[in-house]
Amino acid sequence: RLEITPILASAGIDEMPPPLLPSLSGFAPEPFDRWRLNIAIRNETPFLLIGNIASGEFDPEIKVEGTLGDPRPTGSIGLKNLRAYLPFTVMDIPEGFIYLREDNPRIPLLDIRGHARALEYEIQAVAYGPLDQRNFILRSDPPLPQDEIILLMTTGLAPGIRAGAGFGQA
């Protein structure tokens, strides 16, 4: 199951709940939990992703080893020509990678870069590092603070428009 959930918020990182990570412990009862796994997931051509939230291609090269009681996924998922449809702009991601590492297979490592245009602003987005560290940077040209970029992408409001307009805290 592939789930793409774009959540853009100006709340501080400490205020947001941690990402939900899958736990597969206890998935298989005894004695099946000790059965060894050696599964490879690949496809000759990338999978097409078509929808109203995102479109593009993803290309998995994943192995699942270990046991049924403690499966260990490793490998990578390549993203190509991905388009994320946000409320007031489209984020293009020419190429990106999600890595499942042997040392910590439950927490993916991200290397994803994208760009968008909203009003007269060119926006760059970078998501990198372990998922649980939430390393996400937004930059714009001309420069805007990150919370103004989020407001621009999610509401279409120009920077400064909310000042004195009764919008309250974003």
Tab-separated table of N, CA and C in Angstrom:
chain	number	residue	atom	x	y	z
A	1	ARG	N	0.852	-1.168	0.000
A	1	ARG	CA	0.000	0.000	0.000
A	1	ARG	C	0.894	1.227	0.000
A	2	LEU	N	0.677	2.110	-0.944
A	2	LEU	CA	1.445	3.348	-1.024
A	2	LEU	C	0.542	4.480	-0.592
A	3	GLU	N	0.989	5.232	0.389
A	3	GLU	CA	0.185	6.327	0.904
A	3	GLU	C	1.004	7.599	0.825
A	4	ILE	N	0.487	8.595	0.116
A	4	ILE	CA	1.166	9.879	0.018
A	4	ILE	C	0.283	10.893	0.727
A	5	THR	N	0.784	11.427	1.814
A	5	THR	CA	0.005	12.362	2.601
A	5	THR	C	0.796	13.651	2.779
A	6	PRO	N	0.573	14.635	1.922
A	6	PRO	CA	1.292	15.890	2.109
A	6	PRO	C	0.694	16.669	3.269
A	7	ILE	N	1.477	16.880	4.311
A	7	ILE	CA	1.037	17.659	5.449
A	7	ILE	C	1.991	18.837	5.560
A	8	LEU	N	1.485	20.006	5.236
A	8	LEU	CA	2.273	21.216	5.359
A	8	LEU	C	1.711	22.003	6.521
A	9	ALA	N	2.532	22.265	7.519
A	9	ALA	CA	2.073	23.017	8.678
A	9	ALA	C	3.203	23.885	9.180
A	10	SER	N	2.848	25.028	9.724
A	10	SER	CA	3.879	25.918	10.236
A	10	SER	C	4.153	25.646	11.705
A	11	ALA	N	3.504	24.632	12.280
A	11	ALA	CA	3.758	24.293	13.676
A	11	ALA	C	5.195	23.825	13.833
A	12	GLY	N	5.755	24.074	15.004
A	12	GLY	CA	7.121	23.637	15.266
A	12	GLY	C	7.221	22.132	15.238
A	13	ILE	N	8.409	21.646	14.988
A	13	ILE	CA	8.633	20.203	14.891
A	13	ILE	C	8.312	19.503	16.199
A	14	ASP	N	8.560	20.173	17.342
A	14	ASP	CA	8.290	19.553	18.636
A	14	ASP	C	6.800	19.427	18.914
A	15	GLU	N	5.963	20.239	18.246
A	15	GLU	CA	4.526	20.212	18.467
A	15	GLU	C	3.838	19.108	17.669
A	16	MET	N	4.485	18.586	16.646
A	16	MET	CA	3.866	17.594	15.780
A	16	MET	C	4.082	16.198	16.335
A	17	PRO	N	3.071	15.310	16.193
A	17	PRO	CA	3.266	13.940	16.664
A	17	PRO	C	4.302	13.229	15.799
A	18	PRO	N	5.000	12.239	16.372
A	18	PRO	CA	5.992	11.507	15.580
A	18	PRO	C	5.307	10.721	14.467
A	19	PRO	N	6.027	10.482	13.369
A	19	PRO	CA	5.419	9.700	12.282
A	19	PRO	C	5.133	8.273	12.746
A	20	LEU	N	4.059	7.705	12.237
A	20	LEU	CA	3.710	6.336	12.581
A	20	LEU	C	4.573	5.379	11.771
A	21	LEU	N	5.317	4.551	12.467
A	21	LEU	CA	6.194	3.589	11.808
A	21	LEU	C	5.609	2.198	11.985
A	22	PRO	N	5.694	1.377	10.942
A	22	PRO	CA	5.085	0.042	11.040
A	22	PRO	C	5.819	-0.835	12.040
A	23	SER	N	5.041	-1.587	12.789
A	23	SER	CA	5.603	-2.577	13.698
A	23	SER	C	5.090	-3.931	13.256
A	24	LEU	N	5.991	-4.814	12.902
A	24	LEU	CA	5.595	-6.130	12.418
A	24	LEU	C	5.832	-7.215	13.460
A	25	SER	N	6.247	-6.809	14.680
A	25	SER	CA	6.457	-7.788	15.745
A	25	SER	C	5.128	-8.416	16.120
A	26	GLY	N	5.140	-9.695	16.331
A	26	GLY	CA	3.936	-10.405	16.716
A	26	GLY	C	2.973	-10.633	15.565
A	27	PHE	N	3.401	-10.364	14.372
A	27	PHE	CA	2.557	-10.511	13.184
A	27	PHE	C	2.242	-11.984	12.910
A	28	ALA	N	3.211	-12.835	13.135
A	28	ALA	CA	3.042	-14.266	12.868
A	28	ALA	C	3.120	-15.045	14.183
A	29	PRO	N	2.197	-15.995	14.404
A	29	PRO	CA	2.236	-16.797	15.636
A	29	PRO	C	3.336	-17.854	15.556
A	30	GLU	N	3.678	-18.396	16.723
A	30	GLU	CA	4.653	-19.495	16.754
A	30	GLU	C	4.070	-20.708	16.054
A	31	PRO	N	4.775	-21.548	15.434
A	31	PRO	CA	6.203	-21.538	15.134
A	31	PRO	C	6.520	-20.771	13.846
A	32	PHE	N	5.479	-20.184	13.213
A	32	PHE	CA	5.687	-19.506	11.934
A	32	PHE	C	6.579	-18.269	12.063
A	33	ASP	N	6.635	-17.684	13.244
A	33	ASP	CA	7.447	-16.481	13.423
A	33	ASP	C	8.939	-16.742	13.224
A	34	ARG	N	9.370	-18.005	13.244
A	34	ARG	CA	10.786	-18.340	13.044
A	34	ARG	C	11.110	-18.713	11.601
A	35	TRP	N	10.115	-18.754	10.734
A	35	TRP	CA	10.359	-19.062	9.322
A	35	TRP	C	11.210	-17.964	8.711
A	36	ARG	N	12.217	-18.377	7.952
A	36	ARG	CA	13.154	-17.439	7.324
A	36	ARG	C	12.549	-16.816	6.068
A	37	LEU	N	12.880	-15.565	5.830
A	37	LEU	CA	12.402	-14.845	4.652
A	37	LEU	C	13.557	-14.509	3.721
A	38	ASN	N	13.289	-14.563	2.427
A	38	ASN	CA	14.226	-14.087	1.416
A	38	ASN	C	13.382	-13.673	0.208
A	39	ILE	N	12.859	-12.448	0.268
A	39	ILE	CA	11.946	-11.940	-0.754
A	39	ILE	C	12.605	-10.757	-1.450
A	40	ALA	N	12.521	-10.736	-2.769
A	40	ALA	CA	13.030	-9.598	-3.545
A	40	ALA	C	11.856	-8.988	-4.298
A	41	ILE	N	11.753	-7.661	-4.221
A	41	ILE	CA	10.685	-6.938	-4.907
A	41	ILE	C	11.324	-6.016	-5.934
A	42	ARG	N	11.064	-6.314	-7.201
A	42	ARG	CA	11.581	-5.517	-8.315
A	42	ARG	C	10.563	-5.571	-9.434
A	43	ASN	N	10.690	-4.656	-10.363
A	43	ASN	CA	9.831	-4.670	-11.529
A	43	ASN	C	10.674	-4.278	-12.734
A	44	GLU	N	10.393	-4.850	-13.876
A	44	GLU	CA	11.179	-4.516	-15.072
A	44	GLU	C	11.025	-3.055	-15.461
A	45	THR	N	9.847	-2.515	-15.262
A	45	THR	CA	9.612	-1.100	-15.555
A	45	THR	C	9.059	-0.451	-14.289
A	46	PRO	N	9.234	0.856	-14.136
A	46	PRO	CA	8.699	1.521	-12.939
A	46	PRO	C	7.175	1.416	-12.877
A	47	PHE	N	6.645	1.417	-11.667
A	47	PHE	CA	5.207	1.447	-11.465
A	47	PHE	C	4.717	2.865	-11.724
A	48	LEU	N	3.583	2.980	-12.386
A	48	LEU	CA	2.989	4.289	-12.633
A	48	LEU	C	2.066	4.635	-11.480
A	49	LEU	N	2.176	5.863	-11.037
A	49	LEU	CA	1.310	6.390	-9.994
A	49	LEU	C	0.444	7.457	-10.649
A	50	ILE	N	-0.861	7.234	-10.664
A	50	ILE	CA	-1.770	8.170	-11.294
A	50	ILE	C	-2.894	8.463	-10.308
A	51	GLY	N	-3.119	9.746	-10.032
A	51	GLY	CA	-4.179	10.096	-9.097
A	51	GLY	C	-4.354	11.594	-8.996
A	52	ASN	N	-5.284	11.991	-8.140
A	52	ASN	CA	-5.527	13.420	-7.981
A	52	ASN	C	-4.647	14.055	-6.911
A	53	ILE	N	-3.879	13.267	-6.172
A	53	ILE	CA	-2.947	13.807	-5.188
A	53	ILE	C	-1.533	13.835	-5.755
A	54	ALA	N	-1.176	12.822	-6.531
A	54	ALA	CA	0.180	12.748	-7.095
A	54	ALA	C	0.158	11.870	-8.338
A	55	SER	N	1.158	12.081	-9.183
A	55	SER	CA	1.365	11.223	-10.340
A	55	SER	C	2.866	11.112	-10.578
A	56	GLY	N	3.274	10.088	-11.279
A	56	GLY	CA	4.685	9.878	-11.561
A	56	GLY	C	5.007	8.404	-11.611
A	57	GLU	N	6.257	8.083	-11.339
A	57	GLU	CA	6.724	6.701	-11.368
A	57	GLU	C	7.489	6.402	-10.091
A	58	PHE	N	7.368	5.169	-9.622
A	58	PHE	CA	8.248	4.729	-8.539
A	58	PHE	C	8.784	3.355	-8.888
A	59	ASP	N	10.034	3.159	-8.520
A	59	ASP	CA	10.775	1.975	-8.928
A	59	ASP	C	11.410	1.332	-7.692
A	60	PRO	N	10.771	0.313	-7.116
A	60	PRO	CA	11.325	-0.307	-5.914
A	60	PRO	C	12.389	-1.353	-6.224
A	61	GLU	N	13.382	-1.399	-5.405
A	61	GLU	CA	14.361	-2.499	-5.366
A	61	GLU	C	14.529	-2.845	-3.907
A	62	ILE	N	13.664	-3.716	-3.429
A	62	ILE	CA	13.590	-3.999	-2.000
A	62	ILE	C	13.784	-5.486	-1.756
A	63	LYS	N	14.498	-5.798	-0.677
A	63	LYS	CA	14.628	-7.167	-0.191
A	63	LYS	C	14.002	-7.215	1.196
A	64	VAL	N	13.346	-8.326	1.486
A	64	VAL	CA	12.835	-8.554	2.834
A	64	VAL	C	13.475	-9.847	3.311
A	65	GLU	N	14.278	-9.724	4.353
A	65	GLU	CA	14.979	-10.881	4.921
A	65	GLU	C	14.651	-10.961	6.399
A	66	GLY	N	15.265	-11.865	7.102
A	66	GLY	CA	14.978	-12.081	8.517
A	66	GLY	C	14.009	-13.223	8.670
A	67	THR	N	13.048	-13.060	9.574
A	67	THR	CA	12.035	-14.084	9.829
A	67	THR	C	10.648	-13.453	9.725
A	68	LEU	N	9.618	-14.311	9.707
A	68	LEU	CA	8.251	-13.793	9.707
A	68	LEU	C	7.974	-12.987	10.973
A	69	GLY	N	8.599	-13.362	12.070
A	69	GLY	CA	8.428	-12.631	13.328
A	69	GLY	C	9.213	-11.339	13.380
A	70	ASP	N	10.266	-11.234	12.584
A	70	ASP	CA	11.101	-10.029	12.559
A	70	ASP	C	11.600	-9.795	11.131
A	71	PRO	N	10.696	-9.367	10.234
A	71	PRO	CA	11.116	-9.107	8.861
A	71	PRO	C	11.986	-7.860	8.777
A	72	ARG	N	12.996	-7.886	7.907
A	72	ARG	CA	13.932	-6.768	7.757
A	72	ARG	C	13.947	-6.297	6.306
A	73	PRO	N	13.174	-5.255	5.983
A	73	PRO	CA	13.219	-4.716	4.620
A	73	PRO	C	14.446	-3.829	4.424
A	74	THR	N	15.102	-3.970	3.278
A	74	THR	CA	16.231	-3.107	2.906
A	74	THR	C	16.111	-2.795	1.420
A	75	GLY	N	16.800	-1.760	0.989
A	75	GLY	CA	16.793	-1.405	-0.425
A	75	GLY	C	16.387	0.036	-0.630
A	76	SER	N	15.800	0.298	-1.793
A	76	SER	CA	15.433	1.673	-2.112
A	76	SER	C	14.178	1.717	-2.976
A	77	ILE	N	13.548	2.874	-2.945
A	77	ILE	CA	12.422	3.161	-3.828
A	77	ILE	C	12.783	4.450	-4.551
A	78	GLY	N	12.944	4.350	-5.853
A	78	GLY	CA	13.262	5.532	-6.649
A	78	GLY	C	11.985	6.215	-7.115
A	79	LEU	N	11.974	7.526	-7.044
A	79	LEU	CA	10.849	8.328	-7.525
A	79	LEU	C	11.309	9.066	-8.765
A	80	LYS	N	10.467	9.123	-9.786
A	80	LYS	CA	10.848	9.793	-11.021
A	80	LYS	C	9.643	10.518	-11.602
A	81	ASN	N	9.879	11.741	-12.034
A	81	ASN	CA	8.829	12.562	-12.652
A	81	ASN	C	7.567	12.607	-11.799
A	82	LEU	N	7.750	12.745	-10.499
A	82	LEU	CA	6.627	12.791	-9.580
A	82	LEU	C	6.057	14.209	-9.538
A	83	ARG	N	4.751	14.316	-9.546
A	83	ARG	CA	4.069	15.605	-9.407
A	83	ARG	C	3.121	15.482	-8.221
A	84	ALA	N	3.314	16.332	-7.225
A	84	ALA	CA	2.425	16.366	-6.057
A	84	ALA	C	1.501	17.564	-6.230
A	85	TYR	N	0.203	17.301	-6.227
A	85	TYR	CA	-0.784	18.350	-6.461
A	85	TYR	C	-1.219	18.937	-5.123
A	86	LEU	N	-0.700	20.131	-4.819
A	86	LEU	CA	-1.029	20.840	-3.593
A	86	LEU	C	-2.209	21.769	-3.881
A	87	PRO	N	-2.853	22.317	-2.853
A	87	PRO	CA	-4.057	23.122	-3.102
A	87	PRO	C	-3.877	24.275	-4.105
A	88	PHE	N	-2.720	24.960	-4.089
A	88	PHE	CA	-2.579	26.115	-4.972
A	88	PHE	C	-1.320	26.082	-5.826
A	89	THR	N	-0.709	24.935	-5.943
A	89	THR	CA	0.453	24.799	-6.822
A	89	THR	C	0.713	23.317	-7.079
A	90	VAL	N	1.628	23.048	-7.965
A	90	VAL	CA	2.052	21.679	-8.254
A	90	VAL	C	3.543	21.584	-7.963
A	91	MET	N	3.925	20.626	-7.147
A	91	MET	CA	5.329	20.398	-6.808
A	91	MET	C	5.866	19.325	-7.752
A	92	ASP	N	6.903	19.662	-8.531
A	92	ASP	CA	7.555	18.705	-9.420
A	92	ASP	C	8.778	18.121	-8.729
A	93	ILE	N	8.876	16.810	-8.749
A	93	ILE	CA	10.019	16.095	-8.173
A	93	ILE	C	10.617	15.260	-9.295
A	94	PRO	N	11.651	15.798	-9.969
A	94	PRO	CA	12.232	15.071	-11.104
A	94	PRO	C	12.790	13.698	-10.709
A	95	GLU	N	13.411	13.634	-9.524
A	95	GLU	CA	14.005	12.375	-9.073
A	95	GLU	C	14.184	12.436	-7.566
A	96	GLY	N	13.963	11.326	-6.911
A	96	GLY	CA	14.168	11.247	-5.473
A	96	GLY	C	14.316	9.797	-5.059
A	97	PHE	N	14.779	9.593	-3.825
A	97	PHE	CA	14.986	8.236	-3.335
A	97	PHE	C	14.533	8.116	-1.888
A	98	ILE	N	13.981	6.948	-1.583
A	98	ILE	CA	13.659	6.559	-0.217
A	98	ILE	C	14.450	5.284	0.038
A	99	TYR	N	15.315	5.323	1.048
A	99	TYR	CA	16.184	4.187	1.332
A	99	TYR	C	15.724	3.473	2.603
A	100	LEU	N	15.705	2.149	2.564
A	100	LEU	CA	15.471	1.324	3.734
A	100	LEU	C	16.820	0.701	4.082
A	101	ARG	N	17.362	1.126	5.205
A	101	ARG	CA	18.727	0.722	5.561
A	101	ARG	C	18.749	-0.484	6.480
A	102	GLU	N	19.782	-1.270	6.340
A	102	GLU	CA	19.927	-2.474	7.149
A	102	GLU	C	20.083	-2.139	8.633
A	103	ASP	N	20.771	-1.036	8.958
A	103	ASP	CA	20.997	-0.698	10.361
A	103	ASP	C	19.728	-0.197	11.057
A	104	ASN	N	18.738	0.295	10.289
A	104	ASN	CA	17.493	0.754	10.883
A	104	ASN	C	16.379	0.661	9.835
A	105	PRO	N	15.913	-0.540	9.519
A	105	PRO	CA	14.978	-0.722	8.409
A	105	PRO	C	13.594	-0.131	8.647
A	106	ARG	N	13.247	0.189	9.878
A	106	ARG	CA	11.912	0.729	10.166
A	106	ARG	C	11.820	2.239	9.941
A	107	ILE	N	12.963	2.900	9.797
A	107	ILE	CA	12.952	4.352	9.594
A	107	ILE	C	13.622	4.657	8.256
A	108	PRO	N	12.817	4.982	7.241
A	108	PRO	CA	13.374	5.277	5.916
A	108	PRO	C	14.261	6.524	5.932
A	109	LEU	N	15.208	6.541	5.027
A	109	LEU	CA	16.090	7.689	4.824
A	109	LEU	C	15.649	8.361	3.527
A	110	LEU	N	15.371	9.661	3.584
A	110	LEU	CA	14.841	10.390	2.435
A	110	LEU	C	15.925	11.202	1.737
A	111	ASP	N	15.828	11.278	0.430
A	111	ASP	CA	16.643	12.167	-0.394
A	111	ASP	C	15.747	12.613	-1.551
A	112	ILE	N	14.914	13.622	-1.274
A	112	ILE	CA	13.903	14.054	-2.234
A	112	ILE	C	13.991	15.569	-2.390
A	113	ARG	N	14.054	16.022	-3.641
A	113	ARG	CA	14.104	17.452	-3.945
A	113	ARG	C	13.034	17.775	-4.975
A	114	GLY	N	12.351	18.891	-4.740
A	114	GLY	CA	11.304	19.287	-5.662
A	114	GLY	C	11.289	20.784	-5.871
A	115	HIS	N	10.486	21.219	-6.832
A	115	HIS	CA	10.352	22.657	-7.091
A	115	HIS	C	8.936	22.951	-7.559
A	116	ALA	N	8.519	24.189	-7.322
A	116	ALA	CA	7.173	24.620	-7.708
A	116	ALA	C	7.208	26.109	-8.003
A	117	ARG	N	6.142	26.598	-8.593
A	117	ARG	CA	5.975	28.028	-8.816
A	117	ARG	C	4.610	28.414	-8.265
A	118	ALA	N	4.587	29.436	-7.410
A	118	ALA	CA	3.342	29.962	-6.856
A	118	ALA	C	3.408	31.483	-6.945
A	119	LEU	N	2.424	32.060	-7.618
A	119	LEU	CA	2.439	33.490	-7.948
A	119	LEU	C	3.761	33.783	-8.647
A	120	GLU	N	4.521	34.770	-8.157
A	120	GLU	CA	5.806	35.080	-8.804
A	120	GLU	C	6.987	34.445	-8.072
A	121	TYR	N	6.732	33.449	-7.229
A	121	TYR	CA	7.779	32.837	-6.415
A	121	TYR	C	8.172	31.465	-6.959
A	122	GLU	N	9.479	31.266	-7.091
A	122	GLU	CA	10.027	29.937	-7.395
A	122	GLU	C	10.333	29.283	-6.049
A	123	ILE	N	9.810	28.097	-5.836
A	123	ILE	CA	9.945	27.426	-4.544
A	123	ILE	C	10.737	26.137	-4.724
A	124	GLN	N	11.667	25.919	-3.811
A	124	GLN	CA	12.440	24.675	-3.777
A	124	GLN	C	12.144	23.973	-2.460
A	125	ALA	N	11.956	22.662	-2.532
A	125	ALA	CA	11.705	21.851	-1.339
A	125	ALA	C	12.722	20.730	-1.276
A	126	VAL	N	13.200	20.450	-0.067
A	126	VAL	CA	14.159	19.366	0.144
A	126	VAL	C	13.728	18.591	1.385
A	127	ALA	N	13.552	17.278	1.234
A	127	ALA	CA	13.307	16.381	2.362
A	127	ALA	C	14.488	15.414	2.390
A	128	TYR	N	15.190	15.357	3.506
A	128	TYR	CA	16.406	14.541	3.560
A	128	TYR	C	16.590	13.943	4.949
A	129	GLY	N	17.387	12.900	4.988
A	129	GLY	CA	17.728	12.263	6.254
A	129	GLY	C	16.656	11.306	6.739
A	130	PRO	N	16.827	10.786	7.964
A	130	PRO	CA	15.868	9.835	8.524
A	130	PRO	C	14.484	10.465	8.680
A	131	LEU	N	13.444	9.701	8.370
A	131	LEU	CA	12.079	10.204	8.420
A	131	LEU	C	11.714	10.757	9.794
A	132	ASP	N	12.166	10.117	10.852
A	132	ASP	CA	11.785	10.563	12.190
A	132	ASP	C	12.438	11.888	12.591
A	133	GLN	N	13.433	12.360	11.847
A	133	GLN	CA	14.068	13.643	12.154
A	133	GLN	C	13.407	14.816	11.436
A	134	ARG	N	12.535	14.521	10.467
A	134	ARG	CA	11.737	15.537	9.773
A	134	ARG	C	12.574	16.693	9.248
A	135	ASN	N	13.566	16.363	8.471
A	135	ASN	CA	14.388	17.390	7.836
A	135	ASN	C	13.705	17.825	6.548
A	136	PHE	N	13.011	18.948	6.602
A	136	PHE	CA	12.265	19.455	5.463
A	136	PHE	C	12.519	20.948	5.353
A	137	ILE	N	13.035	21.361	4.213
A	137	ILE	CA	13.386	22.766	4.009
A	137	ILE	C	12.641	23.295	2.790
A	138	LEU	N	12.050	24.458	2.936
A	138	LEU	CA	11.443	25.183	1.825
A	138	LEU	C	12.199	26.483	1.636
A	139	ARG	N	12.526	26.791	0.387
A	139	ARG	CA	13.194	28.054	0.039
A	139	ARG	C	12.436	28.670	-1.118
A	140	SER	N	12.527	29.985	-1.237
A	140	SER	CA	11.864	30.642	-2.357
A	140	SER	C	12.746	31.746	-2.924
A	141	ASP	N	12.450	32.082	-4.158
A	141	ASP	CA	13.108	33.201	-4.828
A	141	ASP	C	12.005	34.036	-5.467
A	142	PRO	N	11.790	35.266	-5.037
A	142	PRO	CA	12.430	36.016	-3.960
A	142	PRO	C	12.218	35.335	-2.600
A	143	PRO	N	13.151	35.595	-1.662
A	143	PRO	CA	13.145	34.893	-0.373
A	143	PRO	C	11.915	35.216	0.480
A	144	LEU	N	11.379	34.167	1.095
A	144	LEU	CA	10.286	34.271	2.064
A	144	LEU	C	10.614	33.367	3.245
A	145	PRO	N	10.081	33.694	4.434
A	145	PRO	CA	10.209	32.752	5.548
A	145	PRO	C	9.445	31.467	5.226
A	146	GLN	N	9.865	30.373	5.833
A	146	GLN	CA	9.279	29.070	5.522
A	146	GLN	C	7.774	29.053	5.790
A	147	ASP	N	7.286	29.669	6.874
A	147	ASP	CA	5.853	29.641	7.147
A	147	ASP	C	5.062	30.426	6.101
A	148	GLU	N	5.654	31.474	5.516
A	148	GLU	CA	4.983	32.208	4.437
A	148	GLU	C	4.918	31.368	3.154
A	149	ILE	N	5.954	30.571	2.914
A	149	ILE	CA	5.944	29.682	1.745
A	149	ILE	C	4.840	28.644	1.905
A	150	ILE	N	4.701	28.084	3.099
A	150	ILE	CA	3.650	27.103	3.359
A	150	ILE	C	2.279	27.733	3.142
A	151	LEU	N	2.078	28.929	3.650
A	151	LEU	CA	0.807	29.627	3.469
A	151	LEU	C	0.537	29.872	1.983
A	152	LEU	N	1.554	30.280	1.250
A	152	LEU	CA	1.421	30.533	-0.182
A	152	LEU	C	1.020	29.260	-0.936
A	153	MET	N	1.655	28.141	-0.618
A	153	MET	CA	1.388	26.888	-1.328
A	153	MET	C	0.042	26.269	-0.964
A	154	THR	N	-0.429	26.500	0.255
A	154	THR	CA	-1.659	25.849	0.696
A	154	THR	C	-2.896	26.728	0.573
A	155	THR	N	-2.726	28.043	0.531
A	155	THR	CA	-3.894	28.929	0.452
A	155	THR	C	-3.886	29.812	-0.787
A	156	GLY	N	-2.720	29.964	-1.421
A	156	GLY	CA	-2.618	30.853	-2.571
A	156	GLY	C	-2.535	32.314	-2.190
A	157	LEU	N	-2.448	32.604	-0.879
A	157	LEU	CA	-2.376	33.991	-0.423
A	157	LEU	C	-0.961	34.528	-0.567
A	158	ALA	N	-0.855	35.728	-1.103
A	158	ALA	CA	0.441	36.382	-1.253
A	158	ALA	C	1.004	36.708	0.124
A	159	PRO	N	2.325	36.726	0.277
A	159	PRO	CA	2.944	37.074	1.554
A	159	PRO	C	2.477	38.449	2.020
A	160	GLY	N	2.204	38.535	3.331
A	160	GLY	CA	1.786	39.799	3.911
A	160	GLY	C	0.294	40.049	3.819
A	161	ILE	N	-0.437	39.262	3.053
A	161	ILE	CA	-1.873	39.489	2.852
A	161	ILE	C	-2.656	39.230	4.124
A	162	ARG	N	-2.143	38.364	4.980
A	162	ARG	CA	-2.903	38.031	6.193
A	162	ARG	C	-2.719	39.066	7.284
A	163	ALA	N	-1.713	39.948	7.172
A	163	ALA	CA	-1.480	40.958	8.209
A	163	ALA	C	-2.705	41.854	8.331
A	164	GLY	N	-3.303	41.885	9.515
A	164	GLY	CA	-4.442	42.737	9.766
A	164	GLY	C	-5.721	42.281	9.096
A	165	ALA	N	-5.727	41.127	8.471
A	165	ALA	CA	-6.908	40.665	7.757
A	165	ALA	C	-7.782	39.734	8.604
A	166	GLY	N	-7.393	39.540	9.860
A	166	GLY	CA	-8.194	38.688	10.734
A	166	GLY	C	-7.982	37.200	10.545
A	167	PHE	N	-6.910	36.795	9.863
A	167	PHE	CA	-6.669	35.373	9.656
A	167	PHE	C	-6.158	34.691	10.916
A	168	GLY	N	-5.592	35.454	11.840
A	168	GLY	CA	-5.050	34.855	13.048
A	168	GLY	C	-3.761	34.118	12.757
A	169	GLN	N	-3.398	33.244	13.651
A	169	GLN	CA	-2.155	32.484	13.507
A	169	GLN	C	-2.343	31.396	12.474
A	170	ALA	N	-1.407	31.297	11.524
A	170	ALA	CA	-1.514	30.267	10.481
A	170	ALA	C	-1.339	28.899	11.098
